[in-house]
Structure formats: structure tokens, C-alpha cells
Amino acid sequence: MQPRVSVVIAAYQPGDGFDRVMASLDAQTLPQDQFELIVVDDGSPDDTVERLLARAATRPNMRVERIENSGWPSRPRNIGTDLATAPYVFYMDHDDSLYPDALQRLVDYAAETGADVVSAKEAQTRSVWWGTSPFRHGNIPNVVPSGDIHQLMPMIPHKLYRRAFLAEHGIRFPEGRRQLWEDIFFNIQAWRHATVIALLADTQVYLWHLTKANNSSTYGPGGMEFWDRMDLLLEFIDRTLDGAEFARAHQDEVLHQWRSRALKRFAKLAGTAEDDRPATTLPRAQAVQAKYIPEEVEPLLGMVSRPYSALTRSGSIELLGELWKLDQQMAGRFTAFDARWTAGVLEADVVARWTGPDGKPLRLTRRDGRILRDLPAGIAAALPPEALDVTDTLETFVLRVGVHSRTEHVTWDLPVTGATTAWEPLGPGIVTPVSRGRVVIDVERAGGGRPLAPSVWEITGMIQWDDISRSQGLRIKVKAMPALPAGRPTVAYTNTSGTLAIDLIGRARNLVAEGGPAGGPVQGRVRSFVLPLPKVQTWVPQRTPATIRFETDRAAGHRVQAELVADAAGVRLEGGGPVPPGRYRLAFLLPDGVDRVTRWSAHVTRRGDLTLTDTKLRPSRSTIAGAKAEVRRIAAGVRRRMQRRLGR
């Protein structure tokens, strides 16, 4: 059988990172005989090839090739593409991983759309929102007619490409040592020639594990090599995206590379360097700027990057560094209010504010009907007046809210209804931007149109303002809110960081433990009891299997079968079984849940009576006094019995 996709990996001393690659490929839902793995080792000086061949010996779909060291992943990828036999190729790095449904969904969606390229949802291990922007509107069968090249971002190589399409147009990775941004060169060619580029947003495909071994980290704007490469990239964009058909893509890509890859890094260098690198590289940066960025396009760079570009052009390095430091102190603050369950959906009102260097609301000046940035006099005097004017940026605000799993490194956009942004007054002639909206969390649809995976999910916000964005968890202070949306045990709560979160597995908050069970004697006995859970909200009748584990210090204890019952009478836990007398810590195990002891403990008497205690609750003075009196009563009874025995 011909494989449906060839996975091509350029390897160079991957170490243990390759274990992640193989573990994720072995876990693919696409059958192993429907994809091939081609690993091209770039002359690793260690035992990499031997270890790769050992793996290939037990995997019929794996092929290993070794070449002389080329110094960059480009040549190994090109050779791997030439060796591929499947209709599609997918490029992986040698220390990353795929999510289980990645290959199956990629090839199915490519067949469905007839795509030359499928750009799919990717995540980073150290970032919540990285690379998510193009996917926030869901699947798009073809983005080429839009002319928006930013839909192909992030321009990494971890995409699905039709092999015949690459061959027909001679699309290759640029070869040679230290070929920085080789993936951008590759994807710009793909945009130039593709008829169909599909966006796959409903499936998380790739996880980029950020490590110190990232080659591009050796580059920076403090060296001439960086600017030579930037010159080459912008010239390549000029040459490849030429003509009226690609006018929008050409301008957008040139401005994006200058803004994000050059200007913001150079401004950071100016603000942090303790040597003369900013001054020595300034002439080279200005030469690239003069060649590709005429002054008349600077207004398109954005409210942050435009001043950077103007100060670079004028050679004002100290002011550029000072402005960069000020901009780093701009932050987004997200607050949630009135969180509530409504018909099985969690809703909350959200307010996003910008703060300045002092942590207080960002101050903007209203003058003659215009809104201006309030910058230090020296910086403001060095900029054209229109570079301070942000009045027309109000329409660029985008408020996004998502759910993020720290364990899975997945972020899904959530619907935000009624989103608005306005200049709200702080005082006479002073305003600040404020965005408001209502977030809706449907656990059955929040995972890209599918149910959220079993995990603990944090609710996080991101605010985009022109060319700057900031993110933070949604701050709120609420008591645990247990519910059964669509029958799934769920607890909304405030986590230890003060962020709104939802727990679908009982790792941080257990539905039974938070459901309001009453401390004290339980209705019935341990062999058959009923435990009402009055705080759990429900909307449909259901019966869910559950297990209660009675744990002691010396053993895992005893397991008792139970059912979580929801009906017109409310929600309750019904169950029972043989448990010896004693004191126990309790774990309540629900579907997809983790086995974790809760704060509840139990006392089982010889008669089988069951009493619950919430160990987090401090007993009242009257309770303590009553307990002491009970101890005295029991002690007195013991003394009397001993005296009677001695008297005999």
C-alpha cells in the first residue's frame, strides 16, 4: 500500500528529544502502514545514526539516510522530500511531537479540500497564544482568494505539502550553512504558486518543544550577519511576490518582517545592550531600511513600530532604547465578573484594560478631538506628530479569550459576544482604552467545535491593539461552582494564581468534594447510603458511574461502587459496600477523573454508620467545646468501668 503521507525529519544530534518524536508517531491514529518516516541525518558526529537504524529495524515504515554535514536542516529536508513516495510530505523537527490525530486529520482534510498546502494548528511549550491568530475563525478550505499571506503564519515548516506541487514549482529549502529563516523562504514560494491553501483549526497537530538547541537563537540584530540575511530575505520577497496579483501579499510580508523580525529586536538591543553593538550595526540597519522601507509606508507599521522605525532612520539609538523600555511596561489586565452557569454553559463578563509603567491605567491625551500617546518630551520631540496619534487605532482592538491546558499545551479560542472598545475618561483630557465582552464556555464545543479533552483548563485573555498584544489569565475570585454540563463532571473555580479555571478531571477541584456534601452522619449506612450534593448544578437527568476509595495511612483502602444521580430531586451520590470500621481519607472517582484524595474524611463505626468531615473547615468554639465534653464523658465512663472491675 502506498503511504498517504511522508514524514520527513532532518536530524542532527537530537539526543533524547528524538524519543518524543517516535513516541508521538507510534501513537498516531493513522495506521503505521499509511505513513512513512524518512529521517536524514546531517552528519551527526555521535551515535545518532546507529540509534536511528536500531529503531528502523523494528519499524517497516521507517527509512534512515546519512549525508555529510551541511550545517542546516535545509539539505536534509530536500533530500528527504526527494526520497518520499507519498502524495504529501510533512516536515518535523528532530525533537518535537505530534498530537495523536495529527496525520489522520491532515491527510483527510487535504483530500477533502484538494489543498496544495495545509497549515494546521500548532503550539509551543512556553507560550499560550503563539501561532493561534490565523485559526481563531475555524477551518478555512482555501485562504488564497483572500490575498492575505498572514493566513499562512506562523511560517514554520510544520505543514502538509502536496509533493507534486513542490516538484512542479521547484520549491526547495535554501541550502548552505546558517540559512536563517529557511522556512520563510520556503513558504513564500508556496504562497506564490499555490492554488489552494487550507487552514485546519479544529485539530491540534504539532507541539514545538522550545529548547536551547534552537539554531536561530545564535542570530541577533547586533551582528552584521543578521542584517545581511534580512537584506536577502526582503530582496527575495521583492522578487518572488512581484506583480499586481501579489501586491497586497508583498507589502504585508515586507512590513511584517521589518516590524517583527527587525525593528522590535533592534529596539530591544538598543534598550538592553551594554556595549556598542547598536551603534556599530545602525548603519547596516539603516541601509536595509532605506532600500525596502520608504518613509511613506511607515504609518502602516503600527503605533509601536512606527516610532521605532522613525528613530532608527534618524539614528536616535538612545531614544529608541528608552522608548522600548517604556513599551515593555505596557501590560494587559483582564478581569472577569459575574461568572455563572446558564443552561449548561459557563458565562462571564470580561473587562480588558491596558496599564502603564506604574501599573495604573494607561494614560492617553485627548487634544483637539484626537487621542495621543503620552510620551516623554525628548522622545515626542524626535518623532513626527502623527506618530503619536492613535485615534484611528480603536478599530484595531481585538479581544480574545481562550481555554488553555498547561499539561497538553493547547489553547482554544472561545466565543466573545458583545465585544466593544472605547476611550474611557480618567480625568480632564485623559483617557484610557477599555475592551469589554462576555465569554461563553461550552465544554462540549470549546475544543475547536468538539468537546474539551479531559484536563484542567485555565481561562486566559489576549488583547491585540494595532501591532502590540498582551495576555494574562482572567482574574476573578469565586467559590467553586460544580456542575454537570452535558453530563460531564465540571468544576469552575479560581486557581492559586487568581485565574478562572475549569476542572474536568478532578485534579484540582473534585465535583463531589465541592458539591456541598454535609458534614456529619450520612443518610443510610456504609453498605447503602445517599449523599446529597446541593451545590451541583444540572440540566438533564442522568446516572453516572462513580467509585469511592476509602484510604488509610497504611493502605490504599477499600473501593465502593456508587452512582452520581441527577434528576428532578437534585444531584446526589448513591452507593455502598463493605468497609471495615475505621477512619479514612476519601477519593471520589468520576469518569475521566484522576484518583486523588480530597479534603473529605470518613469515620465508619462497627455498626456501619458513616460520618463525613470536611478537614478544611475549622470547627467552631461550640463544636470544640462539645467534642471536649464528649471526650470527658467517654473518659468518665471508662474510669467507672475500670473501678467496677477493680472492685470485683
XYZ file of C-alpha atoms in Angstrom:
648
model
C 0.000 0.000 0.000
C 1.313 3.434 -0.920
C 1.603 5.608 2.179
C -0.684 8.615 2.384
C 1.951 10.941 3.849
C 5.729 11.001 4.170
C 7.035 12.462 7.437
C 10.451 13.997 6.754
C 12.846 14.789 9.599
C 16.258 16.434 9.434
C 18.285 15.090 12.352
C 21.474 16.320 13.946
C 22.429 15.064 17.403
C 18.815 15.055 18.635
C 19.676 13.221 21.847
C 16.705 12.181 23.948
C 14.499 14.655 22.071
C 14.033 12.075 19.320
C 12.229 9.865 21.829
C 9.402 12.441 21.809
C 9.221 12.252 18.025
C 8.959 8.469 17.977
C 6.535 8.241 20.877
C 4.168 10.651 19.138
C 4.475 8.851 15.783
C 3.844 5.483 17.424
C 0.692 6.959 18.987
C -0.807 8.217 15.708
C -4.371 7.183 14.929
C -3.363 6.932 11.263
C -2.252 3.293 10.829
C 1.508 2.840 10.640
C 1.326 1.329 7.143
C -0.343 4.512 5.874
C 2.608 6.812 6.532
C 6.340 6.564 6.050
C 9.050 8.143 8.159
C 12.195 9.403 6.425
C 14.974 10.581 8.732
C 18.002 12.206 7.106
C 20.916 12.586 9.493
C 23.047 15.641 8.761
C 26.382 14.050 9.600
C 25.918 13.792 13.371
C 29.327 13.131 14.980
C 27.856 10.920 17.728
C 25.925 7.651 17.662
C 22.746 9.202 16.258
C 22.730 7.091 13.073
C 23.238 3.845 14.964
C 20.322 4.644 17.260
C 18.140 5.626 14.304
C 18.962 2.402 12.468
C 18.115 0.400 15.587
C 14.670 1.992 15.632
C 14.201 1.468 11.892
C 14.990 -2.240 12.284
C 11.673 -2.715 14.099
C 9.617 -0.300 12.002
C 8.944 -1.263 8.371
C 7.746 2.267 7.580
C 10.967 3.988 8.718
C 13.947 4.814 6.493
C 17.244 6.343 7.619
C 19.720 8.159 5.362
C 23.008 9.791 6.299
C 24.690 12.696 4.488
C 27.773 14.789 5.050
C 27.198 17.655 7.399
C 25.548 20.579 5.593
C 25.203 22.804 8.633
C 21.454 23.425 8.443
C 18.173 21.426 8.177
C 17.541 22.587 4.591
C 19.545 19.991 2.654
C 18.362 17.014 4.761
C 14.758 18.136 4.221
C 15.268 18.489 0.466
C 16.824 15.015 0.256
C 14.014 13.580 2.370
C 11.474 15.146 0.011
C 13.238 13.572 -2.984
C 13.069 10.165 -1.281
C 9.402 10.493 -0.321
C 6.843 8.254 -2.050
C 3.575 9.546 -0.569
C 1.368 12.211 -2.200
C 2.010 14.544 0.741
C 5.050 15.424 2.842
C 5.033 16.740 6.384
C 8.170 18.206 7.975
C 9.009 17.650 11.643
C 11.957 18.828 13.684
C 14.015 16.160 15.423
C 12.866 16.919 18.972
C 9.193 17.877 18.658
C 5.972 15.869 18.776
C 2.638 15.378 17.058
C -0.754 15.140 18.712
C -2.396 11.699 18.203
C -4.907 12.668 15.476
C -2.443 14.874 13.559
C -1.590 12.794 10.487
C -5.040 11.263 10.081
C -6.769 14.643 10.166
C -4.171 16.297 7.920
C -4.463 13.808 5.074
C -8.253 13.621 5.361
C -8.586 17.415 5.247
C -6.127 17.661 2.331
C -8.212 15.156 0.376
C -11.402 16.999 1.296
C -10.125 20.412 0.159
C -7.738 19.419 -2.636
C -5.083 21.508 -0.909
C -1.571 22.186 -2.127
C -0.735 23.184 1.447
C -2.495 22.522 4.749
C -1.487 24.925 7.507
C -2.543 23.441 10.824
C -2.820 24.470 14.440
C 0.499 24.350 16.285
C 1.524 25.051 19.872
C 4.676 25.970 21.768
C 5.667 24.590 25.135
C 6.352 28.058 26.583
C 3.584 30.149 25.050
C -0.187 30.270 25.474
C -1.208 32.188 22.345
C 1.679 31.644 19.924
C 0.590 30.946 16.342
C -3.142 30.874 17.105
C -4.303 34.053 15.349
C -4.997 32.632 11.843
C -7.058 29.814 13.343
C -9.412 31.766 15.575
C -12.208 31.745 12.955
C -12.151 27.973 12.451
C -11.372 25.848 9.399
C -10.972 27.687 6.083
C -10.918 25.459 2.964
C -8.908 27.984 0.941
C -7.295 31.254 2.034
C -5.648 32.049 -1.293
C -8.583 34.122 -2.667
C -8.310 36.442 0.361
C -4.825 37.541 -0.705
C -3.895 37.590 2.992
C -0.479 35.937 3.271
C -0.648 36.278 7.055
C -3.124 33.388 6.992
C -0.108 31.169 6.298
C 1.524 32.210 9.569
C 3.370 31.116 11.511
C 5.715 30.449 8.592
C 7.284 27.361 10.070
C 7.829 24.169 8.015
C 5.488 22.034 10.117
C 2.773 21.941 7.473
C 1.432 19.412 4.964
C 2.581 19.992 1.363
C 1.491 18.186 -1.790
C 4.684 16.607 -3.084
C 3.844 17.000 -6.788
C 3.124 20.703 -6.152
C 6.597 21.212 -4.642
C 8.248 19.363 -7.537
C 6.282 21.196 -10.230
C 7.363 24.619 -8.991
C 10.832 23.704 -7.752
C 10.048 24.731 -4.187
C 13.080 23.884 -2.048
C 14.638 24.939 1.219
C 17.673 27.208 0.610
C 20.789 25.140 1.252
C 24.067 26.089 2.902
C 25.389 26.720 6.373
C 23.446 29.066 8.658
C 20.451 29.561 6.381
C 18.405 31.587 8.859
C 14.640 31.727 8.166
C 14.812 28.968 5.564
C 11.190 28.120 6.362
C 10.069 31.642 5.455
C 11.776 31.415 2.052
C 10.061 28.050 1.521
C 6.571 29.246 2.480
C 6.774 32.447 0.450
C 7.379 30.273 -2.608
C 4.414 28.119 -1.602
C 2.157 31.185 -1.362
C 3.321 32.380 -4.765
C 2.384 29.143 -6.548
C -0.437 27.546 -4.526
C -3.979 27.360 -5.805
C -5.439 26.013 -2.546
C -4.040 26.629 0.934
C -6.336 25.185 3.596
C -6.369 26.150 7.273
C -7.047 23.311 9.714
C -8.182 24.806 13.013
C -10.304 22.079 14.611
C -7.411 19.721 15.419
C -4.236 20.409 17.371
C -1.472 18.992 15.181
C 2.054 19.940 16.267
C 3.865 20.738 19.503
C 7.077 22.727 19.235
C 9.293 21.919 22.218
C 11.420 25.008 22.763
C 14.973 24.106 23.754
C 18.384 25.741 23.933
C 19.356 23.880 20.760
C 17.353 26.233 18.520
C 19.772 27.249 15.742
C 18.156 30.621 15.067
C 18.954 31.728 18.631
C 22.559 32.255 17.501
C 21.424 35.142 15.323
C 20.622 38.627 16.531
C 20.441 42.218 15.264
C 23.740 43.023 16.987
C 25.707 41.310 14.201
C 26.152 42.178 10.541
C 25.199 38.647 9.509
C 21.653 39.262 10.761
C 21.226 42.349 8.612
C 22.779 40.682 5.578
C 20.254 37.902 5.926
C 17.399 40.387 6.411
C 18.505 42.159 3.235
C 18.454 38.846 1.380
C 15.000 37.915 2.722
C 13.414 41.242 1.772
C 15.015 41.075 -1.667
C 13.605 37.543 -2.056
C 10.121 38.827 -1.159
C 10.510 41.612 -3.744
C 11.480 39.106 -6.414
C 9.018 36.324 -5.573
C 5.867 38.313 -4.752
C 6.040 40.645 -7.734
C 3.227 41.962 -9.894
C -0.258 43.293 -9.176
C -1.613 39.875 -8.193
C 0.696 39.744 -5.166
C 0.813 43.461 -4.332
C -1.019 43.056 -1.020
C 0.969 39.967 -0.002
C 4.232 41.701 -0.929
C 3.537 44.783 1.149
C 2.149 42.832 4.116
C 5.111 40.469 4.219
C 7.782 43.157 3.855
C 6.199 45.222 6.628
C 5.745 42.169 8.843
C 9.378 41.087 8.532
C 10.656 44.630 9.102
C 8.303 45.191 12.024
C 8.506 41.892 13.896
C 11.809 40.390 12.887
C 13.989 43.506 12.563
C 12.609 46.604 14.301
C 11.380 45.127 17.564
C 14.566 43.114 18.000
C 16.748 46.112 17.198
C 14.785 48.275 19.636
C 15.292 45.617 22.312
C 19.021 45.592 21.558
C 19.098 49.383 21.922
C 17.334 49.112 25.270
C 19.399 46.288 26.744
C 22.899 46.242 25.199
C 25.752 47.376 27.416
C 28.217 47.554 24.527
C 28.427 49.416 21.221
C 26.578 46.853 19.063
C 23.537 49.106 18.474
C 25.779 51.920 17.220
C 28.006 49.687 15.075
C 25.117 47.901 13.352
C 22.960 51.026 12.956
C 24.383 51.989 9.516
C 23.663 48.492 8.163
C 20.131 48.571 9.592
C 19.561 51.998 8.049
C 20.814 50.727 4.676
C 18.253 47.891 4.718
C 15.562 50.343 5.806
C 16.385 52.814 3.020
C 16.299 50.022 0.432
C 12.955 48.445 1.341
C 11.006 50.745 3.706
C 10.266 54.179 2.220
C 9.058 56.792 4.697
C 5.588 56.900 3.152
C 4.824 53.310 4.272
C 5.908 53.837 7.891
C 2.353 54.762 9.008
C 1.376 51.174 8.128
C 3.825 49.708 10.626
C 1.646 50.313 13.681
C 1.558 52.524 16.758
C 4.605 50.861 18.373
C 6.740 50.006 15.353
C 6.279 53.294 13.535
C 8.157 55.296 16.200
C 10.855 52.586 16.267
C 11.305 52.930 12.526
C 11.427 56.737 12.694
C 14.044 56.709 15.464
C 16.114 54.126 13.586
C 16.012 56.256 10.445
C 17.155 59.332 12.370
C 19.847 57.367 14.240
C 18.407 58.166 17.690
C 19.663 54.991 19.369
C 19.359 56.185 22.974
C 15.794 57.387 22.469
C 14.932 54.128 20.699
C 16.153 52.136 23.707
C 14.298 54.408 26.107
C 11.046 54.037 24.172
C 11.428 50.252 24.026
C 11.793 50.125 27.817
C 8.625 52.172 28.239
C 6.699 49.933 25.869
C 7.743 46.844 27.792
C 5.940 48.242 30.805
C 2.635 48.338 28.954
C 0.548 45.392 30.122
C -2.901 43.946 29.693
C -5.101 43.339 32.709
C -8.072 41.012 32.350
C -10.840 40.777 34.916
C -13.884 38.509 34.882
C -17.141 39.325 36.657
C -20.422 37.560 37.339
C -19.300 34.058 36.367
C -22.335 31.775 36.235
C -23.643 28.566 34.767
C -26.521 29.160 32.353
C -28.265 26.225 30.682
C -25.123 24.130 30.782
C -22.777 26.877 29.598
C -20.360 28.894 31.739
C -20.529 32.628 31.062
C -18.576 35.555 32.464
C -18.309 39.261 31.733
C -14.777 40.296 30.786
C -13.030 43.659 31.017
C -9.583 44.170 29.467
C -7.545 47.236 30.352
C -4.100 48.497 29.435
C -1.758 49.617 32.180
C 1.308 51.831 32.036
C 4.721 51.849 33.749
C 3.196 52.484 37.178
C 0.728 49.616 36.909
C -2.155 52.090 36.707
C -4.450 52.526 33.684
C -2.530 53.645 30.600
C -2.871 57.387 30.141
C -3.550 58.874 26.716
C -4.081 62.551 25.997
C -7.210 63.885 24.301
C -6.365 67.064 22.403
C -8.432 68.824 19.714
C -10.556 65.726 19.282
C -7.529 63.450 18.770
C -6.079 60.755 21.055
C -2.293 60.946 21.509
C 0.326 58.788 23.197
C 1.703 60.459 26.310
C 5.473 60.029 25.813
C 8.419 61.795 27.476
C 9.135 65.166 25.899
C 12.501 64.129 24.452
C 11.044 61.143 22.610
C 7.950 63.030 21.452
C 10.074 65.846 20.038
C 12.112 63.373 17.962
C 9.021 61.878 16.303
C 6.693 63.274 13.637
C 3.492 64.463 15.367
C 1.337 61.940 13.515
C 3.410 59.091 15.000
C 1.890 59.945 18.401
C -1.717 59.907 17.135
C -3.582 56.681 17.966
C -7.119 57.949 17.378
C -7.788 55.725 14.401
C -6.405 52.588 16.069
C -9.618 51.972 18.014
C -10.888 49.682 15.265
C -7.746 47.527 15.511
C -8.591 46.271 19.016
C -9.322 42.542 19.166
C -10.365 40.962 22.469
C -9.742 37.227 22.552
C -10.439 34.759 25.333
C -9.377 31.139 25.281
C -9.059 27.972 27.327
C -5.531 26.708 27.868
C -4.275 23.370 29.177
C -0.815 23.544 30.722
C -0.365 19.790 30.502
C -1.430 19.469 26.857
C -0.075 22.881 25.738
C -3.314 23.532 23.860
C -5.229 26.808 23.536
C -8.700 27.071 22.005
C -10.399 30.369 21.224
C -13.749 30.921 22.912
C -16.644 32.987 21.567
C -16.763 36.521 22.958
C -20.120 38.206 22.477
C -20.874 41.919 22.514
C -17.201 42.929 22.358
C -16.626 46.691 22.414
C -13.659 49.017 22.924
C -13.861 52.654 23.927
C -11.692 55.524 25.145
C -12.878 55.818 28.743
C -12.109 59.022 30.665
C -9.639 59.047 33.557
C -9.785 62.790 34.130
C -9.900 66.067 32.220
C -8.231 65.471 28.852
C -7.029 61.972 29.849
C -8.471 58.703 28.512
C -7.593 55.014 28.519
C -8.648 52.160 26.200
C -11.013 49.591 27.717
C -12.418 46.500 25.992
C -15.470 44.639 27.256
C -17.298 41.480 26.275
C -18.893 38.286 27.500
C -17.103 34.959 27.183
C -19.080 31.761 26.639
C -17.570 28.389 27.608
C -19.413 25.342 26.313
C -17.350 22.327 27.359
C -18.980 20.280 24.580
C -17.847 22.646 21.805
C -14.915 24.639 23.178
C -12.279 22.267 21.773
C -12.341 23.557 18.223
C -16.011 22.656 17.852
C -15.522 19.415 19.774
C -15.713 18.552 23.488
C -12.810 19.768 25.582
C -10.349 16.999 26.347
C -10.235 15.769 29.957
C -7.870 18.214 31.639
C -7.706 21.299 33.832
C -8.275 24.368 31.655
C -7.344 27.943 32.531
C -9.312 30.818 31.041
C -6.871 33.292 29.522
C -7.239 36.587 27.703
C -5.328 38.275 24.895
C -5.806 41.836 23.690
C -4.477 42.987 20.325
C -4.008 46.724 19.779
C -2.623 47.551 16.366
C 0.882 45.988 16.379
C 1.090 45.174 20.087
C -0.570 42.430 22.112
C -0.621 41.379 25.730
C -2.105 38.367 27.520
C -2.992 37.285 31.037
C -5.283 34.860 32.819
C -8.806 36.123 33.578
C -8.671 37.330 37.171
C -11.642 36.517 39.337
C -12.468 35.490 42.885
C -15.258 32.924 43.060
C -16.149 29.939 45.159
C -16.077 26.587 43.389
C -19.056 26.163 41.047
C -19.671 22.430 40.386
C -21.965 21.496 37.517
C -22.840 18.714 35.073
C -22.906 20.380 31.634
C -23.925 17.726 29.113
C -23.445 15.264 31.957
C -19.693 15.940 32.369
C -18.461 16.457 35.943
C -17.068 20.003 35.859
C -15.958 22.498 38.475
C -15.347 26.180 37.709
C -13.148 27.845 40.309
C -10.390 30.360 40.998
C -6.979 28.698 40.887
C -3.958 29.541 43.018
C -2.900 32.228 40.512
C -6.233 34.006 40.877
C -7.334 32.888 37.395
C -10.699 31.462 36.376
C -10.319 27.754 35.577
C -12.441 24.681 34.904
C -11.524 21.203 36.089
C -12.875 18.287 34.051
C -10.844 15.556 35.775
C -10.956 16.362 39.484
C -7.248 17.112 39.720
C -7.607 20.486 41.433
C -11.313 20.506 42.305
C -13.448 17.394 42.641
C -17.153 17.681 41.814
C -18.320 15.567 44.759
C -15.980 17.265 47.219
C -17.143 20.703 46.046
C -20.773 19.690 45.633
C -21.808 20.708 49.133
C -21.973 17.402 50.989
C -22.985 17.990 54.570
C -20.514 17.060 57.251
C -21.798 14.681 59.876
C -23.817 11.456 59.717
C -24.698 10.269 56.200
C -28.150 9.010 55.310
C -28.064 5.203 55.478
C -25.015 3.153 56.322
C -21.776 2.452 54.550
C -23.275 -0.546 52.725
C -26.057 1.626 51.280
C -26.045 5.397 51.611
C -27.251 8.574 49.900
C -25.099 11.722 49.874
C -26.929 14.839 48.611
C -24.849 17.342 46.604
C -26.947 20.516 46.701
C -24.328 22.810 45.102
C -24.037 20.837 41.857
C -25.995 22.419 39.009
C -27.558 20.150 36.410
C -29.913 20.492 33.463
C -30.601 16.953 32.267
C -31.407 13.739 34.163
C -28.506 11.300 34.265
C -26.839 8.483 36.129
C -23.036 8.388 36.067
C -20.919 5.547 37.478
C -18.537 6.508 40.266
C -16.172 4.909 42.734
C -15.359 5.963 46.281
C -11.983 4.966 47.632
C -11.529 4.788 51.399
C -7.800 5.303 52.095
C -5.818 4.816 55.256
C -2.245 5.698 56.169
C -1.224 2.071 55.777
C -3.022 1.045 52.577
C -4.895 2.285 49.526
C -8.004 1.157 51.388
C -11.313 -0.072 50.051
C -13.300 0.743 46.923
C -17.049 1.168 46.971
C -19.166 1.414 43.812
C -21.585 4.318 43.522
C -23.622 6.369 41.063
C -23.852 10.101 40.565
C -27.586 10.668 40.114
C -29.175 13.826 38.720
C -32.959 14.136 38.476
C -35.790 16.422 39.488
C -34.919 15.896 43.146
C -31.385 17.257 42.629
C -27.927 15.709 42.499
C -26.733 13.036 44.895
C -24.212 10.246 45.241
C -25.753 6.835 45.857
C -23.701 3.780 46.669
C -22.358 1.449 49.266
C -20.301 -1.596 50.037
C -18.389 -3.369 52.792
C -15.868 -1.136 54.564
C -14.283 -2.153 57.899
C -14.626 0.203 60.854
C -12.039 2.947 60.943
C -11.102 6.410 59.844
C -10.393 7.086 56.176
C -9.489 9.750 53.682
C -11.833 9.816 50.689
C -11.232 9.919 46.939
C -14.242 10.287 44.635
C -13.502 8.844 41.185
C -15.690 10.036 38.300
C -15.440 9.304 34.534
C -12.116 10.617 33.066
C -11.148 11.724 36.572
C -7.878 11.312 38.419
C -7.573 9.211 41.558
C -6.816 11.834 44.149
C -7.672 12.084 47.815
C -9.949 15.027 48.614
C -10.257 17.114 51.748
C -13.096 14.887 52.991
C -12.553 12.169 55.571
C -14.887 9.446 56.845
C -15.458 7.531 60.049
C -17.070 4.106 59.777
C -18.362 2.588 63.020
C -18.728 -1.081 63.880
C -22.449 -0.786 63.142
C -21.612 0.601 59.668
C -22.639 4.161 60.413
C -20.851 6.652 58.152
C -19.819 10.145 59.206
C -18.122 12.716 56.940
C -15.780 15.521 57.979
C -14.501 18.415 55.899
C -10.895 18.660 57.041
C -10.541 22.183 55.665
C -13.227 23.564 57.946
C -12.147 24.915 61.279
C -14.527 23.714 63.968
C -16.451 26.400 65.811
C -15.931 27.043 69.518
C -19.193 25.316 70.342
C -18.152 22.288 68.272
C -14.789 22.141 70.037
C -16.487 22.505 73.434
C -18.949 19.758 72.528
C -16.116 17.467 71.404
C -14.234 18.072 74.648
C -17.363 17.318 76.647
C -17.811 14.092 74.665
C -14.203 13.111 75.391
C -14.746 13.791 79.104
C -17.942 11.758 79.072
C -16.236 8.807 77.390
C -13.235 9.031 79.747
C -15.549 9.096 82.768
C -17.338 6.007 81.500
C -14.036 4.210 81.048
C -12.991 5.084 84.612
C -16.270 3.802 86.051
C -15.946 0.506 84.221
C -12.360 0.110 85.408
C -13.397 0.858 89.007
C -16.163 -1.735 88.861
C -13.726 -4.330 87.563
C -11.189 -3.498 90.265
C -13.923 -3.618 92.920
C -14.756 -7.165 91.952
